Amino acid sequence: MSPTGSLPAELNSFVGRRREIAEVKRLLGEGRLVTLAGVGGVGKSRLALRVAFDLRRAYHDGVWLVELAALESAELLVATVMAALGIQDSASRPSLEVLAAHLRDRRTLVVLDNCEHLLDPCAALADRLVRAAPGLRILATSRQALGVTGEQVLQVPTLAVPEAAEAGARADAQTDAVRLFAERARAVLPGFEITDANREAVARVCRRLDGIPLAIELAAVRLRALSVEQLLERLDDRFRLLTTGARTAMPRQQTLRSLIDWSHALCTEQERLLWSRLSVFSGGLDLEAAEQVCSGGGIPPEDVMDLVGGLVDKSVLAREEHRQSVRYRLLETIRQYGRERLRESGEEAELRARHRAYFRDLALRARRGWYGPDQVAWFARLRADHGNLRTALDSALPSGSPGSSPYTPGPEGTRDGLVLATALCFQWIAAGALREGRAWLARLLAAAPEPTPERAEALCVQARLAVLQSDFEEADTLLRECRELGATLPDPPPAASVTYVAGLAALMRHDPKEAVTLLGEAADGHRADGEESGVVNALMYLATAHGLLGDDERAIDRFKECLARCEARHEHWFRSYTLWLFGIETWRQGDPDRAIEMEREAIRLKQPFDDRLGIALCVEALAWMTADASAERAATLLGASQESWRAFGGPLFGYLEGYHDAAEAAARERLGARGFAAAFRKGVELPPADVPGYATGSEKQRPRAQQTGETSPLTRREREIAALVARGMSNKEIAATLVIAQRTAEAHVEHILCKLGFTSRAQIAALVAGQGDHAEG
């Protein structure tokens, strides 16, 4: 046996995978059998070969590749391995004994590539060989683990893709997915480069293809005939488009459809059925949702958990830790394949209706549980299912409506959509998604003109969202229709809800006298109905109106009542808004120190919701309160508030504009035009994740390079993540803080290491700390 082994030469460049390479080497140092598992086309074989090549000097008896993709008979497995290792088998003993004896005293690395279709035989072979040969290491690739004692499994992720660019921001071209696309594009189109003109289109192609390397490579080949923009337009039919792989590859690796067909064939009949049904979900799901929506018709509810586990094992479903629960996700390419199978089965309309009904009921449960100790948990759950909520709402729109699905749900389905969009009222507000909430309600109201209680309640919620965006004319129209419709219904929406919206509109129009009348009436009505959250909601704005009228004693009494009611229920969201308003009143009465502490506490309560609207309001209030003591800090807070308010999409609440103008004028007078502009720009440039820390005084000083961006090779997002690394945060904690996927956070950290030439997170932290010593105050 030659000590050199049998690794093939790489025919094209290897892109990325720095973290995965290091992890595989670590696992091989600790264990005897390591399996690289993952969805088809994710690059398991290339990763295994790159690691094997890097380690070839560590195995003086050779590093050997055993290709199993074309092997159909398990009976020929041992012979195939022996042939790959160059072992002549002419003995009378069983071949497995000959192979084990040959490896017993050798230090060898064997790569078993593509084991999934021979899982049990490969598992038995690997187990026997590692027991017989202490110097042997086996690196296997498979779509699921072999299941051998002592096996260490690395789930190979897809390549990191660029995050969706925010308005006016540029897509990041430094991710591994984009780099791979660019390199493979240059192979077929010499001179191809990522430019400002095509950067976002390339990023969108990579996102649409889920960062799957094979899909990206197949797409790049199409640049022989298409522009990047044309390629992007045709990705809806990706299985027909991506059919030009290398002729020397296995047939299932030449087209994307064949690749996924292979995964489909490895599943049991029940797993295939569940796969197709799971395709109705968007952005992930939990086990409860799978059991409720996908069971029945060949899948008993009690079998769903095991079937989900089987799809995870086969790398069809990705398992993701989410706070204190586990969620599952289909890559979009896998999901589209499943959707085709679902349509072929004739079950799609039924599954979409069940999906819509499930999330309608979930939203109703969340609304009932919103005012209480489970509020943050409900918010997080609905936020995690934002994609599913959108899909459920879309499926409620009849065919032909703007943004509708290709299926007509019928009147019941459209009413379900109205109920769902209405039940999400607090979610739209807390998530700063007023524009989206109004858009869904407008479409659904247009699609369901029938005079129903569901329509009346939806009109009231739509008016409320319009008021919060200072769209008073639209709100008046909606409230008028709501009242007229309610008068004809035997079960109209609570009058207190309609009166509350009208009272809030009066307050924001700076008519505190009218607001006191209406909000007082709304609070009394909610008390009579036993609607505790409505009472608190009305009281906190009623207190504000009293304050604007100079009735300070009543204002304070109402604020204190609000806080007491919230604290009794361990409620955070209304409490945070009460503290915001109470803080303003306390400042107006001459106690800025206490007022500032109220605003800071309000911000801390808002952070679990990532309530950017609420945080912007508190930051704005802090600017007013600090204008006399620190004009520079006030100007910076005004800048930070403006950016958040701009993203929110509406003007500052009318009754607050006078305070804003006074604070800005005071800061300009003290700092001068140039000084004010510099401080204001500092606030504008603060990353959103840093605004709460700056406003509450709990932030760490950021390095000069991060403040100015003039000397750092890192992008703005990378500088933000470097600062979080310096604070000692793990990738999981960074992902939670920035509300991005953990895989995305990991990719960013790897890019930072590469750009700076570092090998450890400690070096990033040291750099940030060192730059912070020279940072501007």
mmCIF file with all atom_site columns, N, CA, C and O in Angstrom, residues 298-324:
data_model
loop_
_atom_site.group_PDB
_atom_site.id
_atom_site.type_symbol
_atom_site.label_atom_id
_atom_site.label_alt_id
_atom_site.label_comp_id
_atom_site.label_asym_id
_atom_site.label_entity_id
_atom_site.label_seq_id
_atom_site.pdbx_PDB_ins_code
_atom_site.Cartn_x
_atom_site.Cartn_y
_atom_site.Cartn_z
_atom_site.occupancy
_atom_site.B_iso_or_equiv
_atom_site.pdbx_formal_charge
_atom_site.auth_seq_id
_atom_site.auth_comp_id
_atom_site.auth_asym_id
_atom_site.auth_atom_id
_atom_site.pdbx_PDB_model_num
ATOM 1   N N  . GLY A 1 298 ? -53.004 9.508  6.875  1.00 0.00 ? 298 GLY A N  1
ATOM 2   C CA . GLY A 1 298 ? -51.791 8.706  6.716  1.00 0.00 ? 298 GLY A CA 1
ATOM 3   C C  . GLY A 1 298 ? -50.701 9.019  7.717  1.00 0.00 ? 298 GLY A C  1
ATOM 4   O O  . GLY A 1 298 ? -49.694 8.312  7.772  1.00 0.00 ? 298 GLY A O  1
ATOM 5   N N  . ILE A 1 299 ? -50.868 10.078 8.526  1.00 0.00 ? 299 ILE A N  1
ATOM 6   C CA . ILE A 1 299 ? -49.877 10.416 9.554  1.00 0.00 ? 299 ILE A CA 1
ATOM 7   C C  . ILE A 1 299 ? -50.602 10.611 10.885 1.00 0.00 ? 299 ILE A C  1
ATOM 8   O O  . ILE A 1 299 ? -51.189 11.684 11.126 1.00 0.00 ? 299 ILE A O  1
ATOM 9   N N  . PRO A 1 300 ? -50.616 9.605  11.757 1.00 0.00 ? 300 PRO A N  1
ATOM 10  C CA . PRO A 1 300 ? -51.219 9.779  13.087 1.00 0.00 ? 300 PRO A CA 1
ATOM 11  C C  . PRO A 1 300 ? -50.480 10.871 13.863 1.00 0.00 ? 300 PRO A C  1
ATOM 12  O O  . PRO A 1 300 ? -49.263 11.010 13.731 1.00 0.00 ? 300 PRO A O  1
ATOM 13  N N  . PRO A 1 301 ? -51.196 11.677 14.663 1.00 0.00 ? 301 PRO A N  1
ATOM 14  C CA . PRO A 1 301 ? -50.532 12.752 15.413 1.00 0.00 ? 301 PRO A CA 1
ATOM 15  C C  . PRO A 1 301 ? -49.366 12.266 16.251 1.00 0.00 ? 301 PRO A C  1
ATOM 16  O O  . PRO A 1 301 ? -48.344 12.952 16.362 1.00 0.00 ? 301 PRO A O  1
ATOM 17  N N  . GLU A 1 302 ? -49.506 11.065 16.823 1.00 0.00 ? 302 GLU A N  1
ATOM 18  C CA . GLU A 1 302 ? -48.436 10.565 17.689 1.00 0.00 ? 302 GLU A CA 1
ATOM 19  C C  . GLU A 1 302 ? -47.180 10.169 16.923 1.00 0.00 ? 302 GLU A C  1
ATOM 20  O O  . GLU A 1 302 ? -46.111 9.966  17.523 1.00 0.00 ? 302 GLU A O  1
ATOM 21  N N  . ASP A 1 303 ? -47.262 10.080 15.593 1.00 0.00 ? 303 ASP A N  1
ATOM 22  C CA . ASP A 1 303 ? -46.098 9.704  14.789 1.00 0.00 ? 303 ASP A CA 1
ATOM 23  C C  . ASP A 1 303 ? -45.303 10.920 14.310 1.00 0.00 ? 303 ASP A C  1
ATOM 24  O O  . ASP A 1 303 ? -44.180 10.768 13.800 1.00 0.00 ? 303 ASP A O  1
ATOM 25  N N  . VAL A 1 304 ? -45.879 12.108 14.432 1.00 0.00 ? 304 VAL A N  1
ATOM 26  C CA . VAL A 1 304 ? -45.239 13.284 13.843 1.00 0.00 ? 304 VAL A CA 1
ATOM 27  C C  . VAL A 1 304 ? -43.855 13.530 14.433 1.00 0.00 ? 304 VAL A C  1
ATOM 28  O O  . VAL A 1 304 ? -42.897 13.846 13.713 1.00 0.00 ? 304 VAL A O  1
ATOM 29  N N  . MET A 1 305 ? -43.716 13.391 15.757 1.00 0.00 ? 305 MET A N  1
ATOM 30  C CA . MET A 1 305 ? -42.437 13.680 16.394 1.00 0.00 ? 305 MET A CA 1
ATOM 31  C C  . MET A 1 305 ? -41.331 12.788 15.835 1.00 0.00 ? 305 MET A C  1
ATOM 32  O O  . MET A 1 305 ? -40.237 13.274 15.505 1.00 0.00 ? 305 MET A O  1
ATOM 33  N N  . ASP A 1 306 ? -41.619 11.494 15.687 1.00 0.00 ? 306 ASP A N  1
ATOM 34  C CA . ASP A 1 306 ? -40.598 10.585 15.155 1.00 0.00 ? 306 ASP A CA 1
ATOM 35  C C  . ASP A 1 306 ? -40.299 10.889 13.687 1.00 0.00 ? 306 ASP A C  1
ATOM 36  O O  . ASP A 1 306 ? -39.139 10.794 13.251 1.00 0.00 ? 306 ASP A O  1
ATOM 37  N N  . LEU A 1 307 ? -41.318 11.247 12.933 1.00 0.00 ? 307 LEU A N  1
ATOM 38  C CA . LEU A 1 307 ? -41.097 11.561 11.521 1.00 0.00 ? 307 LEU A CA 1
ATOM 39  C C  . LEU A 1 307 ? -40.288 12.841 11.366 1.00 0.00 ? 307 LEU A C  1
ATOM 40  O O  . LEU A 1 307 ? -39.423 12.929 10.486 1.00 0.00 ? 307 LEU A O  1
ATOM 41  N N  . VAL A 1 308 ? -40.556 13.829 12.208 1.00 0.00 ? 308 VAL A N  1
ATOM 42  C CA . VAL A 1 308 ? -39.742 15.052 12.191 1.00 0.00 ? 308 VAL A CA 1
ATOM 43  C C  . VAL A 1 308 ? -38.293 14.699 12.503 1.00 0.00 ? 308 VAL A C  1
ATOM 44  O O  . VAL A 1 308 ? -37.356 15.179 11.845 1.00 0.00 ? 308 VAL A O  1
ATOM 45  N N  . GLY A 1 309 ? -38.094 13.837 13.509 1.00 0.00 ? 309 GLY A N  1
ATOM 46  C CA . GLY A 1 309 ? -36.735 13.399 13.838 1.00 0.00 ? 309 GLY A CA 1
ATOM 47  C C  . GLY A 1 309 ? -36.061 12.709 12.671 1.00 0.00 ? 309 GLY A C  1
ATOM 48  O O  . GLY A 1 309 ? -34.867 12.916 12.411 1.00 0.00 ? 309 GLY A O  1
ATOM 49  N N  . GLY A 1 310 ? -36.834 11.909 11.918 1.00 0.00 ? 310 GLY A N  1
ATOM 50  C CA . GLY A 1 310 ? -36.266 11.243 10.755 1.00 0.00 ? 310 GLY A CA 1
ATOM 51  C C  . GLY A 1 310 ? -35.845 12.224 9.679  1.00 0.00 ? 310 GLY A C  1
ATOM 52  O O  . GLY A 1 310 ? -34.787 12.060 9.050  1.00 0.00 ? 310 GLY A O  1
ATOM 53  N N  . LEU A 1 311 ? -36.641 13.266 9.452  1.00 0.00 ? 311 LEU A N  1
ATOM 54  C CA . LEU A 1 311 ? -36.282 14.271 8.450  1.00 0.00 ? 311 LEU A CA 1
ATOM 55  C C  . LEU A 1 311 ? -35.096 15.115 8.900  1.00 0.00 ? 311 LEU A C  1
ATOM 56  O O  . LEU A 1 311 ? -34.301 15.568 8.069  1.00 0.00 ? 311 LEU A O  1
ATOM 57  N N  . VAL A 1 312 ? -34.975 15.333 10.205 1.00 0.00 ? 312 VAL A N  1
ATOM 58  C CA . VAL A 1 312 ? -33.777 16.010 10.722 1.00 0.00 ? 312 VAL A CA 1
ATOM 59  C C  . VAL A 1 312 ? -32.554 15.140 10.490 1.00 0.00 ? 312 VAL A C  1
ATOM 60  O O  . VAL A 1 312 ? -31.505 15.613 10.027 1.00 0.00 ? 312 VAL A O  1
ATOM 61  N N  . ASP A 1 313 ? -32.683 13.848 10.804 1.00 0.00 ? 313 ASP A N  1
ATOM 62  C CA . ASP A 1 313 ? -31.556 12.931 10.607 1.00 0.00 ? 313 ASP A CA 1
ATOM 63  C C  . ASP A 1 313 ? -31.104 12.894 9.151  1.00 0.00 ? 313 ASP A C  1
ATOM 64  O O  . ASP A 1 313 ? -29.906 12.774 8.866  1.00 0.00 ? 313 ASP A O  1
ATOM 65  N N  . LYS A 1 314 ? -32.041 13.014 8.239  1.00 0.00 ? 314 LYS A N  1
ATOM 66  C CA . LYS A 1 314 ? -31.717 12.933 6.809  1.00 0.00 ? 314 LYS A CA 1
ATOM 67  C C  . LYS A 1 314 ? -31.373 14.301 6.214  1.00 0.00 ? 314 LYS A C  1
ATOM 68  O O  . LYS A 1 314 ? -31.254 14.442 5.001  1.00 0.00 ? 314 LYS A O  1
ATOM 69  N N  . SER A 1 315 ? -31.258 15.310 7.073  1.00 0.00 ? 315 SER A N  1
ATOM 70  C CA . SER A 1 315 ? -30.856 16.666 6.665  1.00 0.00 ? 315 SER A CA 1
ATOM 71  C C  . SER A 1 315 ? -31.873 17.335 5.755  1.00 0.00 ? 315 SER A C  1
ATOM 72  O O  . SER A 1 315 ? -31.536 18.260 5.008  1.00 0.00 ? 315 SER A O  1
ATOM 73  N N  . VAL A 1 316 ? -33.118 16.884 5.802  1.00 0.00 ? 316 VAL A N  1
ATOM 74  C CA . VAL A 1 316 ? -34.193 17.567 5.084  1.00 0.00 ? 316 VAL A CA 1
ATOM 75  C C  . VAL A 1 316 ? -34.675 18.751 5.910  1.00 0.00 ? 316 VAL A C  1
ATOM 76  O O  . VAL A 1 316 ? -34.889 19.844 5.395  1.00 0.00 ? 316 VAL A O  1
ATOM 77  N N  . LEU A 1 317 ? -34.833 18.519 7.200  1.00 0.00 ? 317 LEU A N  1
ATOM 78  C CA . LEU A 1 317 ? -35.190 19.575 8.142  1.00 0.00 ? 317 LEU A CA 1
ATOM 79  C C  . LEU A 1 317 ? -33.954 19.998 8.921  1.00 0.00 ? 317 LEU A C  1
ATOM 80  O O  . LEU A 1 317 ? -33.162 19.148 9.343  1.00 0.00 ? 317 LEU A O  1
ATOM 81  N N  . ALA A 1 318 ? -33.796 21.297 9.116  1.00 0.00 ? 318 ALA A N  1
ATOM 82  C CA . ALA A 1 318 ? -32.710 21.803 9.963  1.00 0.00 ? 318 ALA A CA 1
ATOM 83  C C  . ALA A 1 318 ? -33.281 22.077 11.346 1.00 0.00 ? 318 ALA A C  1
ATOM 84  O O  . ALA A 1 318 ? -34.345 22.674 11.492 1.00 0.00 ? 318 ALA A O  1
ATOM 85  N N  . ARG A 1 319 ? -32.582 21.637 12.364 1.00 0.00 ? 319 ARG A N  1
ATOM 86  C CA . ARG A 1 319 ? -32.995 21.856 13.759 1.00 0.00 ? 319 ARG A CA 1
ATOM 87  C C  . ARG A 1 319 ? -32.311 23.109 14.278 1.00 0.00 ? 319 ARG A C  1
ATOM 88  O O  . ARG A 1 319 ? -31.095 23.264 14.147 1.00 0.00 ? 319 ARG A O  1
ATOM 89  N N  . GLU A 1 320 ? -33.081 24.014 14.894 1.00 0.00 ? 320 GLU A N  1
ATOM 90  C CA . GLU A 1 320 ? -32.534 25.277 15.372 1.00 0.00 ? 320 GLU A CA 1
ATOM 91  C C  . GLU A 1 320 ? -32.966 25.532 16.809 1.00 0.00 ? 320 GLU A C  1
ATOM 92  O O  . GLU A 1 320 ? -34.148 25.388 17.140 1.00 0.00 ? 320 GLU A O  1
ATOM 93  N N  . GLU A 1 321 ? -31.999 25.885 17.653 1.00 0.00 ? 321 GLU A N  1
ATOM 94  C CA . GLU A 1 321 ? -32.322 26.289 19.017 1.00 0.00 ? 321 GLU A CA 1
ATOM 95  C C  . GLU A 1 321 ? -32.925 27.685 18.966 1.00 0.00 ? 321 GLU A C  1
ATOM 96  O O  . GLU A 1 321 ? -32.401 28.581 18.313 1.00 0.00 ? 321 GLU A O  1
ATOM 97  N N  . HIS A 1 322 ? -34.036 27.859 19.665 1.00 0.00 ? 322 HIS A N  1
ATOM 98  C CA . HIS A 1 322 ? -34.704 29.165 19.667 1.00 0.00 ? 322 HIS A CA 1
ATOM 99  C C  . HIS A 1 322 ? -35.152 29.454 21.084 1.00 0.00 ? 322 HIS A C  1
ATOM 100 O O  . HIS A 1 322 ? -36.162 28.906 21.549 1.00 0.00 ? 322 HIS A O  1
ATOM 101 N N  . ARG A 1 323 ? -34.375 30.297 21.776 1.00 0.00 ? 323 ARG A N  1
ATOM 102 C CA . ARG A 1 323 ? -34.636 30.605 23.175 1.00 0.00 ? 323 ARG A CA 1
ATOM 103 C C  . ARG A 1 323 ? -34.725 29.296 23.957 1.00 0.00 ? 323 ARG A C  1
ATOM 104 O O  . ARG A 1 323 ? -33.765 28.555 24.023 1.00 0.00 ? 323 ARG A O  1
ATOM 105 N N  . GLN A 1 324 ? -35.894 28.982 24.514 1.00 0.00 ? 324 GLN A N  1
ATOM 106 C CA . GLN A 1 324 ? -36.009 27.779 25.328 1.00 0.00 ? 324 GLN A CA 1
ATOM 107 C C  . GLN A 1 324 ? -36.741 26.662 24.587 1.00 0.00 ? 324 GLN A C  1
ATOM 108 O O  . GLN A 1 324 ? -37.220 25.714 25.212 1.00 0.00 ? 324 GLN A O  1
#
